[in-house]
Short mmCIF file of C-alpha atoms and ligand atoms in Angstrom, two decimals:
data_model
loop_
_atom_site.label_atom_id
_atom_site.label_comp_id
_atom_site.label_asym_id
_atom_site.label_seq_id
_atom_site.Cartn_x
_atom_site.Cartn_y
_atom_site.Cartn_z
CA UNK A 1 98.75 50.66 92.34
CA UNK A 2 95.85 49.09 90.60
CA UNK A 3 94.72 47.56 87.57
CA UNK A 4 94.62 49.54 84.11
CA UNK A 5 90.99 50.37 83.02
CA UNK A 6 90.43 48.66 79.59
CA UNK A 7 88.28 49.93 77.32
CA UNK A 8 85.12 47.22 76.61
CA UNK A 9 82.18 49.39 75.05
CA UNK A 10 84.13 51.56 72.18
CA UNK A 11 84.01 54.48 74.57
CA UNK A 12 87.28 56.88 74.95
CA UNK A 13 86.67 58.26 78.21
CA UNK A 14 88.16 61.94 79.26
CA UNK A 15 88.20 63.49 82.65
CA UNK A 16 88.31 67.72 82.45
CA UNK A 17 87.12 70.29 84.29
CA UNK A 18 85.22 72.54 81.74
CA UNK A 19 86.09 75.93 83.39
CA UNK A 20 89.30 76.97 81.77
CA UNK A 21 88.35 78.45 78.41
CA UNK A 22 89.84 78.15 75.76
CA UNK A 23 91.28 74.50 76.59
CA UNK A 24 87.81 73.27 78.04
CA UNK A 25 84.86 75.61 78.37
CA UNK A 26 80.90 75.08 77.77
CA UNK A 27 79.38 76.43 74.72
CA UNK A 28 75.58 76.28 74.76
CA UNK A 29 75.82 73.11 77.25
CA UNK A 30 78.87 71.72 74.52
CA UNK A 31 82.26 71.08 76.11
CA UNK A 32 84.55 72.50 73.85
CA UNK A 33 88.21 73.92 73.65
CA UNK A 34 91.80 73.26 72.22
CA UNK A 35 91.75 69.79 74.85
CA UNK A 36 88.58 68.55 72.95
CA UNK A 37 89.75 69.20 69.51
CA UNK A 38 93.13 67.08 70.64
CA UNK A 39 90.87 64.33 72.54
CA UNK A 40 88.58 63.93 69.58
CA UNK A 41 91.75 62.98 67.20
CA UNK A 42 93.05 60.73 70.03
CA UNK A 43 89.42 58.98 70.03
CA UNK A 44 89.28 59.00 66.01
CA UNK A 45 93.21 57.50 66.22
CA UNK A 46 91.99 54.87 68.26
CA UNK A 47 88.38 54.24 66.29
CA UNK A 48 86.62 54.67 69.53
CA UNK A 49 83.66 57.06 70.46
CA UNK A 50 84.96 60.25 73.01
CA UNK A 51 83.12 60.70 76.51
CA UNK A 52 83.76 63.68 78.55
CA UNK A 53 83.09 63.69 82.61
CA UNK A 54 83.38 67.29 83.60
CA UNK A 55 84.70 67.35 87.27
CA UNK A 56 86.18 69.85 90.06
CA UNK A 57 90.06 70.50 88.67
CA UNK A 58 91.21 69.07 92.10
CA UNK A 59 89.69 65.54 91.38
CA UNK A 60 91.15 64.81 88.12
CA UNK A 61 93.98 63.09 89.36
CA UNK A 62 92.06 60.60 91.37
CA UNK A 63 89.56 60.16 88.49
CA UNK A 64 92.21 58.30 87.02
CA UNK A 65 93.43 56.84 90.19
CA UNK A 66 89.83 55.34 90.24
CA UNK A 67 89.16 54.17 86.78
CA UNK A 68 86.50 56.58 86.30
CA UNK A 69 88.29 57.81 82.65
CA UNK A 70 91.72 57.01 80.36
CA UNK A 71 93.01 59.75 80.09
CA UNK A 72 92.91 63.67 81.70
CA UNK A 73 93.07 66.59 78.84
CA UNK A 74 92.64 70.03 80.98
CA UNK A 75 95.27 72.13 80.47
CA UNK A 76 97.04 70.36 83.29
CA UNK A 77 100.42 71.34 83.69
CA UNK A 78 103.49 68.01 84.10
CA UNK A 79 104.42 68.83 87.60
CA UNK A 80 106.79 66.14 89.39
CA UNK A 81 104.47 66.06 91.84
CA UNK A 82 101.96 64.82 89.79
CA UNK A 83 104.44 62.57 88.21
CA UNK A 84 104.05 60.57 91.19
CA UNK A 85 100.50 59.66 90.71
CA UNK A 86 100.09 59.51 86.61
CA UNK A 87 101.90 59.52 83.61
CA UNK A 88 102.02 62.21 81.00
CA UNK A 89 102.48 63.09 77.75
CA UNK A 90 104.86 64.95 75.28
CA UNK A 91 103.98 68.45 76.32
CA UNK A 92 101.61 70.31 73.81
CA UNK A 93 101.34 73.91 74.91
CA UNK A 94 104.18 76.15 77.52
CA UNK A 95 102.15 77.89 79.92
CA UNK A 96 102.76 80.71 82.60
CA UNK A 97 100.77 81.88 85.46
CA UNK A 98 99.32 85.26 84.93
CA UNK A 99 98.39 88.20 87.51
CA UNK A 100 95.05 89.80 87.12
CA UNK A 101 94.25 92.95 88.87
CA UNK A 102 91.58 95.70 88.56
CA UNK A 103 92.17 98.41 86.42
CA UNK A 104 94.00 101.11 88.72
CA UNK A 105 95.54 98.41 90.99
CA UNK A 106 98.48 99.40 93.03
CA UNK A 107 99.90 95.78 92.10
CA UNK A 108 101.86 96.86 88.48
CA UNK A 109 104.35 93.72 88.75
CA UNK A 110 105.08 90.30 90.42
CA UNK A 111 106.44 91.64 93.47
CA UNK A 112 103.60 93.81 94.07
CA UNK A 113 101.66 90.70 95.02
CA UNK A 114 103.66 90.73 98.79
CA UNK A 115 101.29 91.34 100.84
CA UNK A 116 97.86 90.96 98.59
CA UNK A 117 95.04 88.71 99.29
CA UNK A 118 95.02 86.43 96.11
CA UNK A 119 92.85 83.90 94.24
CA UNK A 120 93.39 80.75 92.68
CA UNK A 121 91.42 77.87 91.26
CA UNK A 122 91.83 75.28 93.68
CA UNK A 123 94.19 72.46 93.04
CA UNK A 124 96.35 74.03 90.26
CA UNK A 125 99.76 74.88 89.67
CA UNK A 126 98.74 78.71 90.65
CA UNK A 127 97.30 77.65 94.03
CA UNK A 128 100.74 75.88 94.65
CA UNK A 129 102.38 79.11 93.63
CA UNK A 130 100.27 81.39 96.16
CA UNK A 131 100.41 78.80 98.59
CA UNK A 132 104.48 78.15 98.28
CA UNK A 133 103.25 74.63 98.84
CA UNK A 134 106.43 73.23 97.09
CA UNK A 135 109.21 75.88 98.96
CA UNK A 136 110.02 77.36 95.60
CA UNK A 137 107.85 81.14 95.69
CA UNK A 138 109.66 83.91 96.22
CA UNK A 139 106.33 85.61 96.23
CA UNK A 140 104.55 85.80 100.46
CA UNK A 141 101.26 86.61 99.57
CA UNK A 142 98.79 87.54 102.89
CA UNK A 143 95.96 85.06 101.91
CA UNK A 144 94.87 82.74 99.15
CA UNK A 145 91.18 82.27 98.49
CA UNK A 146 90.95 79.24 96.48
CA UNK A 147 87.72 78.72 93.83
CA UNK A 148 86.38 75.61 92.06
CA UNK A 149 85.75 77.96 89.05
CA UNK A 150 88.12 80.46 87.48
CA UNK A 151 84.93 82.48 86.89
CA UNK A 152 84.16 83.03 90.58
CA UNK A 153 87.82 84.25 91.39
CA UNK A 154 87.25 86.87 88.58
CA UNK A 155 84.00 87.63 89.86
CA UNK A 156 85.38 87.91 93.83
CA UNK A 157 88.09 90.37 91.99
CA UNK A 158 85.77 92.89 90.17
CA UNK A 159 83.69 93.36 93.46
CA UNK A 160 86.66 94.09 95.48
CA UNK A 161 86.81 90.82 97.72
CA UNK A 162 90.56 89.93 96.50
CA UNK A 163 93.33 92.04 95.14
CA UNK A 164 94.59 89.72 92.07
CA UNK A 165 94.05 86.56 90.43
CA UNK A 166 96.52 84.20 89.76
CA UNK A 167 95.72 81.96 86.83
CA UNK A 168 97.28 80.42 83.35
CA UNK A 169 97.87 82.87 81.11
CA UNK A 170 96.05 81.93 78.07
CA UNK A 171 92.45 81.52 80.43
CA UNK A 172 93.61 85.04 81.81
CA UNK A 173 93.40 86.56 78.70
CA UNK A 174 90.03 85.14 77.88
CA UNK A 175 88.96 86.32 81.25
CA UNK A 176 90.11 89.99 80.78
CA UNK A 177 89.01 90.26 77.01
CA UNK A 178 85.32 89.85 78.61
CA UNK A 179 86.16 92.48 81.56
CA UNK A 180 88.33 94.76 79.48
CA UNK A 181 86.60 97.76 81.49
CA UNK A 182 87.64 96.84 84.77
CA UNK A 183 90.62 94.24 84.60
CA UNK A 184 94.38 94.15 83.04
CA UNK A 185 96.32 91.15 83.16
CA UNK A 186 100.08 92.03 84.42
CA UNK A 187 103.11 91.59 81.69
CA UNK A 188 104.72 90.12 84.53
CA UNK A 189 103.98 86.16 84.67
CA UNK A 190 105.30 83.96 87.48
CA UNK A 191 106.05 80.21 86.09
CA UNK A 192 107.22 78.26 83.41
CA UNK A 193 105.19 75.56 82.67
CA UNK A 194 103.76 72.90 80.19
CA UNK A 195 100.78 71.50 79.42
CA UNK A 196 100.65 67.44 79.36
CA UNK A 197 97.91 64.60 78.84
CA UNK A 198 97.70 62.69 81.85
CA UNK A 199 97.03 58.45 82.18
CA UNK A 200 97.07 55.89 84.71
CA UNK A 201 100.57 54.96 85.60
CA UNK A 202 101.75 52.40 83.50
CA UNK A 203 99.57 53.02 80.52
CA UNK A 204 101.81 53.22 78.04
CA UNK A 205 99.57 51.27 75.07
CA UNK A 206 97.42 54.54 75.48
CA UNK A 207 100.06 56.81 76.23
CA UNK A 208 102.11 55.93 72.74
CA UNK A 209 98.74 56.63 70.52
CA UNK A 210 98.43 60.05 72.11
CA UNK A 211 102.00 61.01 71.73
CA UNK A 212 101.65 59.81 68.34
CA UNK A 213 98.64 61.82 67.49
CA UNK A 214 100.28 65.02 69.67
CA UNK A 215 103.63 64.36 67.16
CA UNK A 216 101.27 64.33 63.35
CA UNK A 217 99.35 67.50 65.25
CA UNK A 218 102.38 69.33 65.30
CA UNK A 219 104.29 68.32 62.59
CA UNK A 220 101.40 69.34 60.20
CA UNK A 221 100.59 72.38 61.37
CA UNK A 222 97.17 71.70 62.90
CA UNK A 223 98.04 72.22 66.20
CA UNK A 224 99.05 75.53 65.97
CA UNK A 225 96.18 76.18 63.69
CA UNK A 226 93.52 75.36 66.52
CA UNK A 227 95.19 77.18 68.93
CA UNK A 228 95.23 80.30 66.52
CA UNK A 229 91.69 79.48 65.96
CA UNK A 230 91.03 79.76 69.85
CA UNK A 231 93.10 82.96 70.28
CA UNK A 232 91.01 84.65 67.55
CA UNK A 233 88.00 84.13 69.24
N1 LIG B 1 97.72 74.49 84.40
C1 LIG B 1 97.18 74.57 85.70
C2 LIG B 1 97.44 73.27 86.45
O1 LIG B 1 97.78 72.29 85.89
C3 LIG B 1 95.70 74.89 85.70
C4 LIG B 1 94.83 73.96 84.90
C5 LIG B 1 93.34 74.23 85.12
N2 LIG B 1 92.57 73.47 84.20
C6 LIG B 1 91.24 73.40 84.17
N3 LIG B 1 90.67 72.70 83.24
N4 LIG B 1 90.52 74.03 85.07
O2 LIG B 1 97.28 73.22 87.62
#
């Protein structure tokens, strides 16, 4: 593996990919979301001035694998799997995937997905799901169409071109709460996951600050208090 990036012009550099709101999301052209609110007090922690490449979800690991940015804040689940490639963090949020389905669906719970033709956003922890990349479904879906965006999976879904959507369940609820005349999300959820900051292997000088900043977020409160903010919204 290669050599750490060091940091030489005061700039914190973040890898995301700004199409998973409310974690990372564009607000008149302004990345914003609970990930920017927790990169910002890494950046301040560190006295250093917070850059943000917005890329395709799927490149994020190798954006670190290539120097391109310190750290990757995107509501990316700590698989093992990625555990090969980076380190992460103490987790900050427990995610699920969620099922998405047209009002009127046939599909009313998990197992109802046998059979459907799903989407996913390429890359993630839901596309491993649909896929059974890992072994460890017990769902056999009969196709996954996999998106760069969330967005164009929900868009695919509300003109009839896929049967469900299979993505993290806070983003899902976003998603319906702007379709709430043509979409549910399912009770039913399908993983058990948590969200993690991500750094080049062996990082562990940058690693420590952002556990310690993810340790005075919680203990004070203000974690939960921007993710209320976001929920609210
Ligand atoms: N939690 C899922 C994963 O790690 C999805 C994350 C998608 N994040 C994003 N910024 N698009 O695979």
């Amino acid at each position: 593996s290669g050599a750490i990036k060091t940091i030489t012009d005061g700039t914190l550099t973040m890898s995301t990919n700004a199409e998973f709101e409310p974690f990372e999301y564009r607000d008149n052209d302004k990345i914003v979301g609970i990930d920017v609110e927790i990169a910002n007090k890494i950046a301040d922690k560190l006295g250093l001035e917070l850059k943000i490449n917005d890329v395709e979800f799927a490149s994020l690991i190798m954006e670190l694998q290539t120097n391109k940015c310190d750290f990757v804040a995107a509501g990316m689940t700590a698989t093992d799997d990625r555990r090969k490639n980076v380190d992460f963090s103490d987790p900050y949020f427990d995610a699920s995937q969620a099922i998405i389905v047209p009002k009127g669906s046939n599909i009313k719970s998990r197992t109802d997905l046998n059979g459907k033709n799903v989407g996913v956003q390429q890359g993630t922890t839901g596309d491993t799901f649909c896929t059974n990349e890992d072994g460890t479904s017990d769902i056999k879906v009969a196709s996954v169409k996999r998106y760069n965006k969330g967005s164009d999976a929900i868009s695919d879904l509300i003109n009839g071109r896929i049967d469900a959507v299979v993505i993290d369940n806070f983003p899902a609820t976003k998603f319906v709460q702007k379709n709430s005349d043509k979409l549910v999300k399912l009770d039913d959820s399908l993983t058990s996951e948590q969200y993690a900051i991500a750094v080049q292997k062996g990082n562990t000088a940058l690693l420590d600050q952002i556990d310690e900043v993810l340790k005075e977020m919680k203990s004070s409160g203000e974690l939960d208090q921007i993710i209320e903010k976001y929920q609210s919204s």
